[in-house]
CSV table of N, CA, C and O in Angstrom, one decimal:
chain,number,residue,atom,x,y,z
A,1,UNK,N,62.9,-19.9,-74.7
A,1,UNK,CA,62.5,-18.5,-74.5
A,1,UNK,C,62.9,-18.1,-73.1
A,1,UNK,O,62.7,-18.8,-72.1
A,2,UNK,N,63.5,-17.0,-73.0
A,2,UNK,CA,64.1,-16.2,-71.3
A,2,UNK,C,62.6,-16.2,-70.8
A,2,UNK,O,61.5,-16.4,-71.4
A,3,UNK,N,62.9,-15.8,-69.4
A,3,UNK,CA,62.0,-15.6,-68.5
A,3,UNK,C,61.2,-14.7,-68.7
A,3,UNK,O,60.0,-14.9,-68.9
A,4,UNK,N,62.1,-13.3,-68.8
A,4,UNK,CA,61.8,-12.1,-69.2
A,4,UNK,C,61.4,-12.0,-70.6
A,4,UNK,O,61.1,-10.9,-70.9
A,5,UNK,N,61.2,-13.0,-71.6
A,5,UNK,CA,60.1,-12.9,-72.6
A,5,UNK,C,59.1,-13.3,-72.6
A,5,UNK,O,58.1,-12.8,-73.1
A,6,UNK,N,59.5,-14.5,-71.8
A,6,UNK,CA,57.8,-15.4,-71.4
A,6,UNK,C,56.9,-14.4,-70.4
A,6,UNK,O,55.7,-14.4,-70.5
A,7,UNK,N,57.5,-13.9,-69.6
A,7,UNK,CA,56.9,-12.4,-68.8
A,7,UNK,C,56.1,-11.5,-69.9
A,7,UNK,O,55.0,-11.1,-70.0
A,8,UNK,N,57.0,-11.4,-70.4
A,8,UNK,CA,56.1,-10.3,-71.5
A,8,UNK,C,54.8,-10.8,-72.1
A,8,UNK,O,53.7,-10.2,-72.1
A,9,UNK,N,55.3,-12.3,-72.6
A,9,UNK,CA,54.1,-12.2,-73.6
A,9,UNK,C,52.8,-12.5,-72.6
A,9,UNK,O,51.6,-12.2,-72.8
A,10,UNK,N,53.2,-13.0,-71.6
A,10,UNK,CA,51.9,-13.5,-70.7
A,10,UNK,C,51.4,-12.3,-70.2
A,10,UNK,O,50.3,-12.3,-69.7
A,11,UNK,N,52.0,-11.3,-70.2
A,11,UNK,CA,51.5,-10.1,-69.9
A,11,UNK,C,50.7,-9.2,-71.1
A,11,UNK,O,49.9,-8.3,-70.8
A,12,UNK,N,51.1,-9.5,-72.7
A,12,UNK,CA,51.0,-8.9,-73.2
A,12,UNK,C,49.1,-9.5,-73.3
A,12,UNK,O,48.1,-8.9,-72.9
A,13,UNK,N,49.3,-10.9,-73.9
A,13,UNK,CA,48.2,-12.1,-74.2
A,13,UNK,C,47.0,-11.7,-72.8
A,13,UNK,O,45.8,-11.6,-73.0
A,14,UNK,N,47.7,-11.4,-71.4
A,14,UNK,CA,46.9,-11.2,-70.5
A,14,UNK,C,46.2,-9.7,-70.9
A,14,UNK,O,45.0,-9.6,-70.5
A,15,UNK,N,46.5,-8.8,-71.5
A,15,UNK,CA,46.3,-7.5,-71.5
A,15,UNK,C,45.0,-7.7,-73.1
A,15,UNK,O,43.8,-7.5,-73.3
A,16,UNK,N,45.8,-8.0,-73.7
A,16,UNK,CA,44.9,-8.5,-75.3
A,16,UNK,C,43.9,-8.8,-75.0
A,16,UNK,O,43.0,-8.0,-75.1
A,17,UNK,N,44.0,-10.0,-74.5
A,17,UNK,CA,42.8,-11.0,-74.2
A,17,UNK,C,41.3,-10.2,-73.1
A,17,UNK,O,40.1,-10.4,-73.3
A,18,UNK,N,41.8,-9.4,-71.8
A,18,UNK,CA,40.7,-9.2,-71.0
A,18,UNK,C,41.0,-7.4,-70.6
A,18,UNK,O,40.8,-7.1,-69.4
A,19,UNK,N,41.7,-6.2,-71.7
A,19,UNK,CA,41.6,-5.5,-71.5
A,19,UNK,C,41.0,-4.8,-72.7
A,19,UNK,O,40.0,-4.2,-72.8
A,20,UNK,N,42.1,-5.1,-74.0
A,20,UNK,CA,42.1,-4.0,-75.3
A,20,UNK,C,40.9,-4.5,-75.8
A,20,UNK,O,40.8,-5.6,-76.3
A,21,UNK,N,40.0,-3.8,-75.9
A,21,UNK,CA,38.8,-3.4,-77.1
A,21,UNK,C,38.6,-3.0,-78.4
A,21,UNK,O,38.8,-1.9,-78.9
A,22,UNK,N,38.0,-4.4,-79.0
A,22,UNK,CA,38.7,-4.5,-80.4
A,22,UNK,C,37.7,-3.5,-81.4
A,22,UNK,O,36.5,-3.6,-81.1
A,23,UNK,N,37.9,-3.0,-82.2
A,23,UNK,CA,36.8,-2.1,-83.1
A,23,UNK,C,35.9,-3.3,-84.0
A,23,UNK,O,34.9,-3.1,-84.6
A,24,UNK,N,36.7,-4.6,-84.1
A,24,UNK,CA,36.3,-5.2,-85.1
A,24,UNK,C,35.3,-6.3,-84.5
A,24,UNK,O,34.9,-7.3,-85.1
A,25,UNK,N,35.1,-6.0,-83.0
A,25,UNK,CA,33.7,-6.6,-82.3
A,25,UNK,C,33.6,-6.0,-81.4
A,25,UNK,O,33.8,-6.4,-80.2
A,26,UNK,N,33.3,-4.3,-82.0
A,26,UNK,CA,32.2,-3.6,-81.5
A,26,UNK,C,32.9,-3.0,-80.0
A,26,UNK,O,32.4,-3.0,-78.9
A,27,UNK,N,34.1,-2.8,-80.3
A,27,UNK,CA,34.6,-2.4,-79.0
A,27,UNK,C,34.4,-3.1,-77.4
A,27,UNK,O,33.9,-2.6,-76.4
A,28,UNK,N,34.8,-4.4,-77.6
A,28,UNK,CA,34.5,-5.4,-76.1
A,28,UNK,C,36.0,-6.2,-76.5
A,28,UNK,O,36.6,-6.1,-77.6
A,29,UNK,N,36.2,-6.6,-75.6
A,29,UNK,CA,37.6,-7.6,-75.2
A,29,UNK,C,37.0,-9.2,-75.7
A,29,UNK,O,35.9,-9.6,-75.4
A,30,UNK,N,38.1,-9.8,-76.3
A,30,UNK,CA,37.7,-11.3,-77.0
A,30,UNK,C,37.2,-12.1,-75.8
A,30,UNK,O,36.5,-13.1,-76.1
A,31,UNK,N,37.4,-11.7,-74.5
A,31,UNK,CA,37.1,-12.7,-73.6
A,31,UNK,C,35.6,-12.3,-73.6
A,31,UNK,O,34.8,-13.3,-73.6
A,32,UNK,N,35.0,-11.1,-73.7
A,32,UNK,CA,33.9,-10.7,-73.2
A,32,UNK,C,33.0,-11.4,-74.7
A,32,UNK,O,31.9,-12.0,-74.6
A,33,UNK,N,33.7,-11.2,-75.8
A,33,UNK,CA,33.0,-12.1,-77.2
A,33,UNK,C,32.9,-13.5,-77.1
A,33,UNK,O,31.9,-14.1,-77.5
A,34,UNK,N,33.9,-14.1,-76.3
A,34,UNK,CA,33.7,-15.6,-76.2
A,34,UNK,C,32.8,-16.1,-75.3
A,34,UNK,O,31.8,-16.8,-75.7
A,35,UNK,N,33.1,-15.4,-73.7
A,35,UNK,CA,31.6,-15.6,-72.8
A,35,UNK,C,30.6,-15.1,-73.3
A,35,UNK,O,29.6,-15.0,-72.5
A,36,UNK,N,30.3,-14.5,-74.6
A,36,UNK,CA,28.8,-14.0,-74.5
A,36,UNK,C,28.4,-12.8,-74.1
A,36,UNK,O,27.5,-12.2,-74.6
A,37,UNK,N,29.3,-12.2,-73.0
A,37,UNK,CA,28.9,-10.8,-71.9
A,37,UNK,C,28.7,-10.1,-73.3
A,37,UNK,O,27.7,-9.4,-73.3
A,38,UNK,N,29.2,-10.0,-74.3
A,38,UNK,CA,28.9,-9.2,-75.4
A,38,UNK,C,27.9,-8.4,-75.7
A,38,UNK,O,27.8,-7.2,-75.6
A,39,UNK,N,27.2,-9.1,-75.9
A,39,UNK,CA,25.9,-9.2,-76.4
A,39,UNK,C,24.9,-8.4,-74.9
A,39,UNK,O,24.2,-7.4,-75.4
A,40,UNK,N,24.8,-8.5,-73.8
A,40,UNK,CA,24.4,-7.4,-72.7
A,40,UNK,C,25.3,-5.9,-73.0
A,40,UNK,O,24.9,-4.8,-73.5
A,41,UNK,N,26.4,-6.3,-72.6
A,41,UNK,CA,27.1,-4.9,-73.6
A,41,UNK,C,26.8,-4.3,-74.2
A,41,UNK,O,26.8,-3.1,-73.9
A,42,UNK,N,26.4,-4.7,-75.3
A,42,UNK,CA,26.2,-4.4,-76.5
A,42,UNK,C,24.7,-3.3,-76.1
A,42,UNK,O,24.6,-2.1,-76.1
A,43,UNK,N,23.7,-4.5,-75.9
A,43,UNK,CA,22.4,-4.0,-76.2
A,43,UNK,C,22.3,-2.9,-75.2
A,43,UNK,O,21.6,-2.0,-75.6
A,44,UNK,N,23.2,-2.6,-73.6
A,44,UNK,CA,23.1,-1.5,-72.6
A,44,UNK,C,23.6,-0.3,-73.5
A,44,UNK,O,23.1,0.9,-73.4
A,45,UNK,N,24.7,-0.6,-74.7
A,45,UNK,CA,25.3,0.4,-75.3
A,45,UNK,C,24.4,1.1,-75.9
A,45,UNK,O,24.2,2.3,-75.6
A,46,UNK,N,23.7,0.4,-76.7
A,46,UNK,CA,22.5,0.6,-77.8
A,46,UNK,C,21.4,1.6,-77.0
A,46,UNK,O,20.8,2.6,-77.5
A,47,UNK,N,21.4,1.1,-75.8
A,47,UNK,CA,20.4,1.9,-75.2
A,47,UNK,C,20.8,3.3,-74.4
A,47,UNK,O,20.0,4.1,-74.0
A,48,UNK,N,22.0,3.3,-74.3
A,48,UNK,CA,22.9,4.8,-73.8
A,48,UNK,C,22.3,5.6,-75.1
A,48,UNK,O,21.9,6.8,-75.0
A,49,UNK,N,22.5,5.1,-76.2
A,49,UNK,CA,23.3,5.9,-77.6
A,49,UNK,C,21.6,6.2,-77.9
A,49,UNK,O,21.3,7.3,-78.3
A,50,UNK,N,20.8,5.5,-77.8
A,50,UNK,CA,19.6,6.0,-78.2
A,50,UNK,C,18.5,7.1,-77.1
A,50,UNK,O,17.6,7.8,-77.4
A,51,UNK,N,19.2,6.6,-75.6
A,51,UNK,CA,18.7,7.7,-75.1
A,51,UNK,C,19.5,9.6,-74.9
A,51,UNK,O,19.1,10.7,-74.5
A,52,UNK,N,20.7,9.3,-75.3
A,52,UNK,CA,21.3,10.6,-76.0
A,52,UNK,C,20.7,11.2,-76.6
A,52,UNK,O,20.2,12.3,-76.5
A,53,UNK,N,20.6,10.2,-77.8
A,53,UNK,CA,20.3,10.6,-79.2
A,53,UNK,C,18.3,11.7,-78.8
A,53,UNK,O,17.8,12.7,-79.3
A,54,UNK,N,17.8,10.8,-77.8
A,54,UNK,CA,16.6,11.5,-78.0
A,54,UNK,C,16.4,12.9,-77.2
A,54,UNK,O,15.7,13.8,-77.4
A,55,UNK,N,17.5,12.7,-76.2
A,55,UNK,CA,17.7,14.1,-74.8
A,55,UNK,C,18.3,15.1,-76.1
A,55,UNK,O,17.7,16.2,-76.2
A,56,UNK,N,19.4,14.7,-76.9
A,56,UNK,CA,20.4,16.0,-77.6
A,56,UNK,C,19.9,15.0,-79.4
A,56,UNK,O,20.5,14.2,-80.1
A,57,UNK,N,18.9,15.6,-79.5
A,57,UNK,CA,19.0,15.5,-81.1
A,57,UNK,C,20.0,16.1,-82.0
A,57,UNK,O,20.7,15.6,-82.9
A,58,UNK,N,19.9,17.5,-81.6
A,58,UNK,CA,21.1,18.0,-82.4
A,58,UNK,C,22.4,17.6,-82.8
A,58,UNK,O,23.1,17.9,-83.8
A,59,UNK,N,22.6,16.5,-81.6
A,59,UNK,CA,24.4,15.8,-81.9
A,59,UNK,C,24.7,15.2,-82.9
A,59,UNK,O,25.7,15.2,-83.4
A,60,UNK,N,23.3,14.5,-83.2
A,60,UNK,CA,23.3,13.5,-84.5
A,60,UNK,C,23.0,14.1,-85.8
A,60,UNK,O,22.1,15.0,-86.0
A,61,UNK,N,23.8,13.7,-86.8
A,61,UNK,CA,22.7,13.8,-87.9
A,61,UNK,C,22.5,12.6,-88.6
A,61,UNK,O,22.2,12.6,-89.8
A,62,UNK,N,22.8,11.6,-87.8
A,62,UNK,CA,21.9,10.5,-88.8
A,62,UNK,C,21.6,9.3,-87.6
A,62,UNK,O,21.1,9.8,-86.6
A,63,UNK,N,21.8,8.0,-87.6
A,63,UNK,CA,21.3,7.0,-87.1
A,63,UNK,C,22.8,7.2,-86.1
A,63,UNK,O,23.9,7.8,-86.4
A,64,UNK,N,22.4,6.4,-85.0
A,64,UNK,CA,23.6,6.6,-84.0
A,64,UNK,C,24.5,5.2,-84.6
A,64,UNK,O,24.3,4.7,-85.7
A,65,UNK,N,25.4,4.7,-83.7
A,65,UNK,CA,26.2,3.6,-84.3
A,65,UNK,C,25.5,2.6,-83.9
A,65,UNK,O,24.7,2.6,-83.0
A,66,UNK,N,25.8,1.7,-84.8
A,66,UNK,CA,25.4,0.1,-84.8
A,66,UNK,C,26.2,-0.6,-84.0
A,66,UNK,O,27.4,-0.9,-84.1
A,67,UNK,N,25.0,-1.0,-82.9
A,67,UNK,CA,25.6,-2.1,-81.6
A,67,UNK,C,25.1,-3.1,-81.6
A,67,UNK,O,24.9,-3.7,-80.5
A,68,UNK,N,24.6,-3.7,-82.8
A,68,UNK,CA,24.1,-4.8,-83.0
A,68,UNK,C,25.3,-6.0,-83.4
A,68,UNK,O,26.2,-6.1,-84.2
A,69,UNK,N,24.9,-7.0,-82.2
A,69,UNK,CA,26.2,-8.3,-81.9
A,69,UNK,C,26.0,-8.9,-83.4
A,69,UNK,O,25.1,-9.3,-84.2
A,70,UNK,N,27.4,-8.8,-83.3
A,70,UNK,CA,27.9,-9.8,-84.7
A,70,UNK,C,27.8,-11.4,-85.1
A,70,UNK,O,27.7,-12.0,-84.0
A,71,UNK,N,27.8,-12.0,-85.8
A,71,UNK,CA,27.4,-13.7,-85.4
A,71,UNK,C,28.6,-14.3,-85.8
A,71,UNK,O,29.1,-15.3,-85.3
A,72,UNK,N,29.2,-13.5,-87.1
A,72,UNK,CA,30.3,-13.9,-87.6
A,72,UNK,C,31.0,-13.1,-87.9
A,72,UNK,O,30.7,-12.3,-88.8
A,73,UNK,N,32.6,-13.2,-87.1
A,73,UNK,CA,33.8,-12.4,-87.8
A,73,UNK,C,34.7,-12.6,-87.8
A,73,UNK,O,35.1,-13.1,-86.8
A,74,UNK,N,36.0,-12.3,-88.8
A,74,UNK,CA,36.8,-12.4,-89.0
A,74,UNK,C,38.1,-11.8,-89.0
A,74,UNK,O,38.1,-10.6,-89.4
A,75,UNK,N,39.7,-12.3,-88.6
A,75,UNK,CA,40.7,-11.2,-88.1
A,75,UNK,C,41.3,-11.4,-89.7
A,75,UNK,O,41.8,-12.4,-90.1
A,76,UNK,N,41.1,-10.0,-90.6
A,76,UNK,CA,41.9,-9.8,-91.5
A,76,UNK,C,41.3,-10.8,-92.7
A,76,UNK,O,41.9,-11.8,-93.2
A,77,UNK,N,40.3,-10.5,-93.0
A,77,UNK,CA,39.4,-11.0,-94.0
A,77,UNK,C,39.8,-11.1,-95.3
A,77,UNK,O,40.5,-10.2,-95.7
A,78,UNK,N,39.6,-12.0,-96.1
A,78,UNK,CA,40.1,-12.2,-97.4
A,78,UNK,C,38.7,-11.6,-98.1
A,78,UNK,O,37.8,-11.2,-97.4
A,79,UNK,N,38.7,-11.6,-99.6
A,79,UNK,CA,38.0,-11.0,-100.3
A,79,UNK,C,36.3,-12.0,-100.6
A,79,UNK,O,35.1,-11.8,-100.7
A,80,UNK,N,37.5,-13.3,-100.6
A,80,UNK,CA,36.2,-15.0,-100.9
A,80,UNK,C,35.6,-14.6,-99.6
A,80,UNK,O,34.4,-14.3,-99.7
A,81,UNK,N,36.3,-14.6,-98.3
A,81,UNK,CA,35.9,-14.8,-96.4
A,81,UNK,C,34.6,-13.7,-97.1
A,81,UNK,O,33.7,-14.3,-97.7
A,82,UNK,N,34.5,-11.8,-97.2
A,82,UNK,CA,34.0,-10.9,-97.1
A,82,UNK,C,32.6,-11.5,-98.3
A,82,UNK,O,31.5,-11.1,-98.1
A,83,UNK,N,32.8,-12.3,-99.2
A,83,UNK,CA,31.8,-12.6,-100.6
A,83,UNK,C,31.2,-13.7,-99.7
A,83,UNK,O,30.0,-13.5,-99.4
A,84,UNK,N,31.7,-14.9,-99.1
A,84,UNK,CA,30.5,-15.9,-98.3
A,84,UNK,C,29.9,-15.4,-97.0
A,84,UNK,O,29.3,-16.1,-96.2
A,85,UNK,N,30.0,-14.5,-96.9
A,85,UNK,CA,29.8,-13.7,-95.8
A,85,UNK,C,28.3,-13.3,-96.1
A,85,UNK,O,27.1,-13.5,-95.7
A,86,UNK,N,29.0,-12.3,-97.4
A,86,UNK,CA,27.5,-11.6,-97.8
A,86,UNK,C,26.6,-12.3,-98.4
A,86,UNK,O,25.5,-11.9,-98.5
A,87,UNK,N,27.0,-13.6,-98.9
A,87,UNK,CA,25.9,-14.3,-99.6
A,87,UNK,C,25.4,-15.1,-98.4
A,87,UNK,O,24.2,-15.3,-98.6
A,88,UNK,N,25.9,-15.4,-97.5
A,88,UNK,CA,25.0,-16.0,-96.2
A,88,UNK,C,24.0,-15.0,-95.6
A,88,UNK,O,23.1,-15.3,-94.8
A,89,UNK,N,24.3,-13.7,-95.9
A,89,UNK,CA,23.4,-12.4,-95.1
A,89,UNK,C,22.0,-12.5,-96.4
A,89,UNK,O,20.9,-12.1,-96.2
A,90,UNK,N,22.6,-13.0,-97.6
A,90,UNK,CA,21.4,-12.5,-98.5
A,90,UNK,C,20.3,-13.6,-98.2
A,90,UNK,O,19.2,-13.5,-98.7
């Protein structure tokens, strides 16, 4: 691999890893999912979105979003992955 690719990807992997915020955990960076910081995240978010929700009722019309930390997830889930899933939730 050139220099100039291995530059990239370390830059890219660096950018992935402790910038982009992924929708599929709740908008935090994998690094912040792996250390845990998540889960503070999360629950501060929870508490923005519900003290909105009570100052401007009008904004909403239903439950605000769910920022409750995930236990288990998966990149690009198969159909069996999404069925042991739900039967471990039941």
């Amino acid at each position: 691999m050139s220099v100039a690719a291995r530059q990239w990807v370390e830059g890219f992997v660096q950018w992935y890893n402790h910038e982009h915020m992924h929708s599929g955990i709740k908008f935090v960076t994998p690094v912040q999912r792996h250390t845990g910081e998540d889960k503070a995240i999360l629950k501060r978010r929870k508490a923005v979105y519900e003290q909105a929700k009570k100052r401007h009722p009008e904004r909403w019309r239903g439950d605000t979003r769910n920022w409750t930390h995930q236990g288990e997830v998966y990149l690009n889930p198969t159909d069996e992955t999404k069925q042991m899933k739900d039967n471990r939730a039941a």
